Amino acid sequence: DKKRKFDGKKGDDAVSNSKRALKQSRQSHRPHSESVVAAKELWNKLRVKTNTPAENAVMMKELMGLLQGKFNRVALQHDASRVVQAAIMFGNKEQRMIVIKELCDGGNMIELSKSQYAHFVVLKMIKCSIKDDESIRMIVKTFKGQMNKLAVHAVAARVVEYLFSNFPAKRTTKLKLELYGPRCALFNDGDLSINVANPTIDTVLKNDPAGKEAVLEYLLALINKGVEKGLFSFAYFQQIICEYVTAASPNDVRTLCSSLVDHSIHLLSTKAGSRVVAECATYGTPKDRKRILKSLKGYTRSSLLHSDAYVALLRIIDVTDDTVNVQKALLAELQVLPEKKKKMNVLGEDENAENDEGKSPLL
């Protein structure tokens, strides 16, 4: 038995060694394979938290020597993209600018944003460029003309969300105008990008009232694509839906409701999303309201304690005729005392903690 066990272990080692050799053979055929292998060894040393600034500076100098001129290709490799992230994170201002410029000028920033691994490089670029006007200018310029595709891409949506939430609104005005269609991006670009920091559908249509039908049609197409990709948790997407439902006719809102109501709990995370749920409750069918109640069941207390979500709950209670269903799905939860142990709500907050927002529904 011992001999048989030993032989089996020896066989397993042989299989592992052959797999490792095959992996190394495949990696050796990738672009800049030798530089990537050396850079990964440096990355393992660079990420150690006990390193001194002087040690990091020496390693960064060596890393730049290995990858400068190659960042654009290396960032697309799943196991090497983290090395590029480290170069952006640990590099000094000059080194960081070299990496960002190379990535922005490489012509494949859109491909990086759509990649499952490489999009983390773009996120790191945005995070480390918040206080650098020149980096912001280069990044925004790279994304110009591509927002309608990135905004409804399952991976790139994270980049769009991070871009809008971290860069100054004034710098991203031209990018947001693209979400309203080519008509707005072309004809409203000059005035709105100068005078309006954060354009909405109201400011867009104020400049071009005749384009309302075209803008709403373009927004609806964008929303339908985002719904298919399940982008309900992104704040920018919730804002797009909110602007559509407040500008469209009740019949158009009712048509869209069936695609949104099952995701009501995800929409309650922002003020815009709560407004969407409230509008769906107002203009939707009784069946839509029933589906909203089903989605919100179990989250009544946490929603009432949220700074924005309570508005949607009050609206659904106000417009729903089926009081029995409202009682079972929402109000019954309030008749039971919450557990004393710490309990996190859907928004990651302690339900039992003191919360000033709880007074809003009562007022």
Coordinates of C-alpha atoms in Angstrom, one line a residue:
D1 CA 0.0 0.0 0.0
K2 CA 2.8 2.4 0.9
K3 CA 4.5 1.7 -2.5
R4 CA 1.3 2.2 -4.3
K5 CA 0.7 5.5 -2.5
F6 CA 4.3 6.7 -3.3
D7 CA 3.9 5.8 -6.9
G8 CA 0.6 7.8 -7.1
K9 CA 2.3 10.8 -5.6
K10 CA 5.1 10.5 -8.1
G11 CA 2.6 10.4 -10.9
D12 CA 0.8 13.5 -9.6
D13 CA 4.1 15.4 -9.5
A14 CA 4.8 14.4 -13.1
V15 CA 1.4 15.7 -14.2
S16 CA 1.9 18.9 -12.3
N17 CA 5.4 19.4 -13.8
S18 CA 4.1 18.8 -17.3
K19 CA 1.3 21.3 -16.8
R20 CA 3.7 23.9 -15.4
A21 CA 6.0 23.3 -18.4
L22 CA 3.1 23.7 -20.8
K23 CA 2.0 27.0 -19.1
Q24 CA 5.6 28.4 -19.3
S25 CA 5.8 27.4 -22.9
R26 CA 2.6 29.3 -23.7
Q27 CA 3.7 32.3 -21.8
S28 CA 7.0 32.4 -23.6
H29 CA 5.2 33.0 -26.9
R30 CA 3.4 36.1 -25.6
P31 CA 4.8 39.6 -26.5
H32 CA 7.6 40.8 -24.2
S33 CA 7.5 37.6 -22.2
E34 CA 11.0 37.9 -20.7
S35 CA 10.3 41.5 -19.5
V36 CA 7.0 40.4 -18.1
V37 CA 8.5 37.6 -16.1
A38 CA 11.2 39.9 -14.6
A39 CA 8.5 42.6 -13.9
K40 CA 6.3 40.1 -12.1
E41 CA 9.2 39.3 -9.8
L42 CA 9.7 43.0 -9.1
W43 CA 6.0 43.4 -8.5
N44 CA 6.1 40.7 -5.8
K45 CA 8.8 42.7 -4.0
L46 CA 7.2 46.1 -4.6
R47 CA 3.9 45.3 -3.0
V48 CA 5.5 44.3 0.3
K49 CA 4.1 46.8 2.9
T50 CA 7.3 47.0 4.9
N51 CA 9.3 48.5 2.0
T52 CA 10.8 51.9 2.5
P53 CA 10.2 54.7 0.0
A54 CA 13.8 54.5 -1.0
E55 CA 13.5 50.8 -1.8
N56 CA 10.3 51.3 -3.7
A57 CA 12.0 54.1 -5.8
V58 CA 14.9 51.7 -6.7
M59 CA 12.5 49.0 -7.8
M60 CA 10.3 51.4 -9.7
K61 CA 13.3 52.6 -11.6
E62 CA 14.1 49.0 -12.6
L63 CA 10.5 48.3 -13.5
M64 CA 10.3 51.4 -15.7
G65 CA 13.4 50.2 -17.5
L66 CA 11.8 46.8 -18.2
L67 CA 8.3 48.0 -19.3
Q68 CA 8.6 51.5 -20.7
G69 CA 7.3 51.5 -24.2
K70 CA 5.5 48.2 -23.6
F71 CA 2.8 49.2 -21.1
N72 CA 0.2 49.2 -23.8
R73 CA 0.6 45.6 -24.7
V74 CA 1.5 44.3 -21.2
A75 CA -1.7 45.8 -19.6
L76 CA -3.9 43.5 -21.7
Q77 CA -2.2 40.3 -20.3
H78 CA -4.3 39.0 -17.4
D79 CA -1.3 38.2 -15.1
A80 CA 0.7 41.3 -16.0
S81 CA -2.0 44.0 -15.7
R82 CA -1.4 44.1 -12.0
V83 CA 2.2 45.0 -12.6
V84 CA 1.0 48.1 -14.6
Q85 CA -1.3 48.9 -11.7
A86 CA 1.7 48.8 -9.4
A87 CA 3.7 51.1 -11.7
I88 CA 0.9 53.7 -11.6
M89 CA 0.4 53.3 -7.8
F90 CA 4.1 53.3 -6.6
G91 CA 5.6 55.5 -9.3
N92 CA 6.5 59.1 -8.7
K93 CA 4.6 61.9 -10.6
E94 CA 7.0 61.7 -13.6
Q95 CA 6.8 57.9 -13.8
R96 CA 3.1 57.9 -13.5
M97 CA 2.7 60.4 -16.2
I98 CA 4.8 58.3 -18.5
V99 CA 2.6 55.3 -18.0
I100 CA -0.7 57.2 -18.3
K101 CA 0.5 59.0 -21.5
E102 CA 1.6 55.7 -23.0
L103 CA -1.7 54.1 -22.3
C104 CA -3.7 57.0 -23.5
D105 CA -1.7 57.4 -26.7
G106 CA -1.6 53.7 -27.4
G107 CA -5.1 53.7 -29.0
N108 CA -6.5 50.8 -27.1
M109 CA -7.9 52.4 -24.0
I110 CA -11.4 51.3 -25.0
E111 CA -10.1 47.7 -25.3
L112 CA -8.5 48.0 -21.8
S113 CA -11.8 49.3 -20.3
K114 CA -13.7 46.3 -21.7
S115 CA -11.2 43.7 -20.6
Q116 CA -12.0 41.7 -17.5
Y117 CA -8.5 42.2 -16.1
A118 CA -7.1 45.3 -17.8
H119 CA -10.0 47.5 -16.8
F120 CA -8.5 47.5 -13.3
V121 CA -5.5 49.4 -14.8
V122 CA -7.9 52.1 -16.1
L123 CA -9.6 52.3 -12.7
K124 CA -6.1 52.8 -11.1
M125 CA -5.3 55.5 -13.6
I126 CA -8.5 57.4 -12.7
K127 CA -7.9 57.0 -9.0
C128 CA -4.3 58.3 -9.2
S129 CA -5.2 61.2 -11.5
I130 CA -7.9 62.9 -9.5
K131 CA -5.6 65.8 -8.5
D132 CA -3.6 66.0 -11.8
D133 CA -5.3 68.2 -14.4
E134 CA -3.1 67.1 -17.2
S135 CA -3.8 63.4 -16.6
I136 CA -7.6 64.1 -16.4
R137 CA -7.4 65.9 -19.7
M138 CA -5.7 63.0 -21.4
I139 CA -8.0 60.4 -20.0
V140 CA -11.2 62.3 -20.8
K141 CA -9.9 63.0 -24.4
T142 CA -9.3 59.2 -24.9
F143 CA -12.9 58.4 -23.9
K144 CA -14.5 61.0 -26.1
G145 CA -16.8 59.5 -28.7
Q146 CA -17.0 56.1 -27.0
M147 CA -19.3 56.7 -24.0
N148 CA -22.4 55.3 -25.7
K149 CA -20.6 51.9 -26.0
L150 CA -18.8 51.9 -22.7
A151 CA -21.9 52.9 -20.7
V152 CA -23.7 49.7 -21.6
H153 CA -20.8 47.3 -21.5
A154 CA -20.8 44.8 -18.6
V155 CA -17.2 45.5 -17.6
A156 CA -16.6 49.0 -18.9
A157 CA -19.6 50.2 -16.9
R158 CA -17.4 50.1 -13.8
V159 CA -14.9 52.5 -15.5
V160 CA -17.7 54.9 -16.5
E161 CA -19.1 54.8 -13.0
Y162 CA -15.7 55.5 -11.4
L163 CA -15.0 58.2 -14.0
F164 CA -18.2 60.2 -13.3
S165 CA -18.0 59.8 -9.6
N166 CA -14.3 60.9 -9.2
F167 CA -13.5 63.4 -11.9
P168 CA -14.9 66.9 -11.6
A169 CA -18.3 67.3 -13.3
K170 CA -17.0 70.2 -15.3
R171 CA -14.3 68.0 -16.9
T172 CA -16.7 65.2 -17.9
T173 CA -19.5 67.4 -19.4
K174 CA -18.6 66.5 -23.0
L175 CA -18.6 62.8 -22.1
K176 CA -22.0 62.9 -20.5
L177 CA -23.5 64.8 -23.4
E178 CA -22.7 61.7 -25.6
L179 CA -25.2 59.7 -23.5
Y180 CA -28.1 61.8 -25.0
G181 CA -27.2 61.0 -28.6
P182 CA -25.0 62.3 -31.4
R183 CA -27.3 65.3 -31.9
C184 CA -26.5 66.6 -28.4
A185 CA -22.9 65.8 -28.5
L186 CA -22.4 67.7 -31.8
F187 CA -24.8 70.7 -31.5
N188 CA -24.9 71.3 -27.7
D189 CA -21.2 70.7 -27.0
G190 CA -20.0 74.3 -27.1
D191 CA -22.6 76.0 -24.9
L192 CA -23.3 73.3 -22.4
S193 CA -19.6 72.2 -21.8
I194 CA -18.8 75.9 -21.0
N195 CA -21.9 77.0 -19.0
V196 CA -23.2 73.8 -17.4
A197 CA -21.0 71.6 -15.2
N198 CA -23.4 68.6 -14.9
P199 CA -25.9 68.5 -17.9
T200 CA -29.2 66.8 -17.6
I201 CA -32.0 66.1 -20.1
D202 CA -33.7 69.4 -19.0
T203 CA -30.6 71.5 -19.8
V204 CA -30.1 69.6 -23.1
L205 CA -33.7 70.1 -24.2
K206 CA -33.6 73.8 -23.1
N207 CA -31.0 74.4 -25.7
D208 CA -32.7 72.2 -28.3
P209 CA -36.4 71.8 -27.7
A210 CA -37.0 70.3 -31.1
G211 CA -34.7 67.4 -30.4
K212 CA -36.8 66.0 -27.5
E213 CA -38.2 63.0 -29.4
A214 CA -34.7 62.1 -30.8
V215 CA -33.1 62.4 -27.3
L216 CA -35.8 60.2 -25.6
E217 CA -35.6 57.6 -28.3
Y218 CA -31.8 57.4 -27.9
L219 CA -32.0 57.2 -24.1
L220 CA -34.6 54.4 -24.3
A221 CA -32.3 52.4 -26.6
L222 CA -29.4 53.0 -24.2
I223 CA -31.6 52.0 -21.2
N224 CA -32.8 48.8 -22.9
K225 CA -29.2 47.7 -23.6
G226 CA -28.2 48.5 -19.9
V227 CA -31.2 46.5 -18.7
E228 CA -30.1 43.5 -20.7
K229 CA -26.6 43.7 -19.0
G230 CA -28.1 44.2 -15.5
L231 CA -26.5 47.6 -14.8
F232 CA -29.1 48.6 -12.2
S233 CA -26.6 49.1 -9.4
F234 CA -24.6 51.9 -11.2
A235 CA -25.5 55.4 -10.2
Y236 CA -25.0 56.9 -13.6
F237 CA -27.4 54.3 -15.1
Q238 CA -30.0 55.1 -12.5
Q239 CA -29.6 58.8 -13.3
I240 CA -30.2 58.1 -17.0
I241 CA -33.4 56.1 -16.3
C242 CA -34.6 58.9 -13.9
E243 CA -34.1 61.6 -16.5
Y244 CA -36.0 59.4 -19.0
V245 CA -39.0 58.6 -16.8
T246 CA -39.4 62.3 -15.8
A247 CA -39.3 63.6 -19.4
A248 CA -41.2 60.8 -21.2
S249 CA -45.0 60.5 -21.4
P250 CA -46.9 58.3 -18.9
N251 CA -47.5 55.7 -21.6
D252 CA -43.8 55.4 -22.4
V253 CA -43.0 55.1 -18.7
R254 CA -45.6 52.4 -18.3
T255 CA -44.0 50.5 -21.2
L256 CA -40.6 50.6 -19.6
C257 CA -41.9 49.6 -16.1
S258 CA -42.0 45.9 -16.8
S259 CA -38.2 45.9 -17.3
L260 CA -37.4 47.7 -14.1
V261 CA -39.8 46.8 -11.3
D262 CA -38.2 43.4 -10.5
H263 CA -35.0 45.3 -9.7
S264 CA -36.6 47.9 -7.5
I265 CA -34.4 47.0 -4.4
H266 CA -31.2 47.7 -6.4
L267 CA -32.6 51.1 -7.6
L268 CA -33.2 52.4 -4.1
S269 CA -29.5 53.0 -3.4
T270 CA -29.6 56.6 -4.9
K271 CA -32.0 59.5 -5.0
A272 CA -32.4 59.1 -8.8
G273 CA -33.1 55.4 -8.5
S274 CA -35.7 56.0 -5.8
R275 CA -37.4 58.5 -8.1
V276 CA -37.5 55.8 -10.8
V277 CA -39.3 53.3 -8.5
A278 CA -41.7 56.0 -7.4
E279 CA -42.6 56.9 -11.0
C280 CA -43.0 53.2 -11.9
A281 CA -45.4 52.8 -9.0
T282 CA -47.3 55.9 -10.2
Y283 CA -47.7 55.1 -13.9
G284 CA -47.3 51.3 -13.8
T285 CA -50.0 48.7 -13.9
P286 CA -51.4 46.9 -10.8
K287 CA -49.2 43.9 -11.8
D288 CA -46.1 46.2 -11.8
R289 CA -46.9 47.5 -8.3
K290 CA -47.3 43.9 -7.1
R291 CA -43.9 43.1 -8.5
I292 CA -42.4 46.1 -6.8
L293 CA -43.8 45.0 -3.5
K294 CA -42.3 41.6 -4.0
S295 CA -38.9 43.0 -4.7
L296 CA -39.0 45.2 -1.6
K297 CA -40.3 42.6 0.8
G298 CA -38.0 42.2 3.8
Y299 CA -36.3 45.6 3.3
T300 CA -39.0 47.9 4.6
R301 CA -37.2 49.0 7.7
S302 CA -33.8 49.5 6.0
S303 CA -35.5 51.4 3.2
L304 CA -37.3 53.7 5.5
L305 CA -34.1 54.5 7.3
H306 CA -32.3 55.4 4.1
S307 CA -32.0 59.0 3.1
D308 CA -33.6 58.6 -0.3
A309 CA -35.3 55.1 -0.5
Y310 CA -38.2 56.0 1.8
V311 CA -39.7 58.2 -0.9
A312 CA -40.3 55.2 -3.1
L313 CA -42.0 53.2 -0.2
L314 CA -44.3 56.1 0.6
R315 CA -45.3 56.4 -3.0
I316 CA -46.0 52.7 -3.5
I317 CA -48.1 52.6 -0.3
D318 CA -50.0 55.7 -1.4
V319 CA -50.9 54.5 -4.9
T320 CA -51.5 50.8 -4.3
D321 CA -55.2 49.8 -3.9
D322 CA -54.4 46.3 -2.7
T323 CA -54.0 47.1 1.0
V324 CA -53.8 43.5 2.0
N325 CA -50.7 42.9 -0.2
V326 CA -49.1 46.1 1.1
Q327 CA -49.7 44.9 4.7
K328 CA -48.2 41.5 4.0
A329 CA -45.2 42.6 1.9
L330 CA -44.2 45.9 3.7
L331 CA -46.0 46.9 6.8
A332 CA -45.9 43.6 8.6
E333 CA -42.2 43.9 8.9
L334 CA -42.6 47.1 11.0
Q335 CA -44.7 45.3 13.5
V336 CA -41.9 43.0 14.5
L337 CA -39.1 44.3 16.7
P338 CA -35.7 44.1 15.0
E339 CA -33.0 41.7 16.5
K340 CA -30.7 43.3 19.0
K341 CA -27.6 41.8 17.4
K342 CA -25.9 43.9 14.8
K343 CA -27.7 43.4 11.5
M344 CA -26.6 44.9 8.2
N345 CA -29.1 46.1 5.7
V346 CA -28.9 45.9 1.9
L347 CA -26.8 49.1 1.8
G348 CA -24.2 47.8 4.2
E349 CA -25.4 49.9 7.2
D350 CA -26.3 48.8 10.7
E351 CA -30.1 48.8 10.9
N352 CA -30.1 49.2 14.7
A353 CA -27.7 52.2 14.8
E354 CA -29.2 55.6 15.5
N355 CA -30.3 57.2 12.3
D356 CA -31.7 60.7 11.8
E357 CA -33.2 59.7 8.5
G358 CA -35.8 57.6 10.3
K359 CA -37.8 60.7 11.1
S360 CA -38.3 61.7 7.4
P361 CA -41.2 59.2 6.7
L362 CA -43.0 60.3 9.8
L363 CA -42.7 63.9 9.0

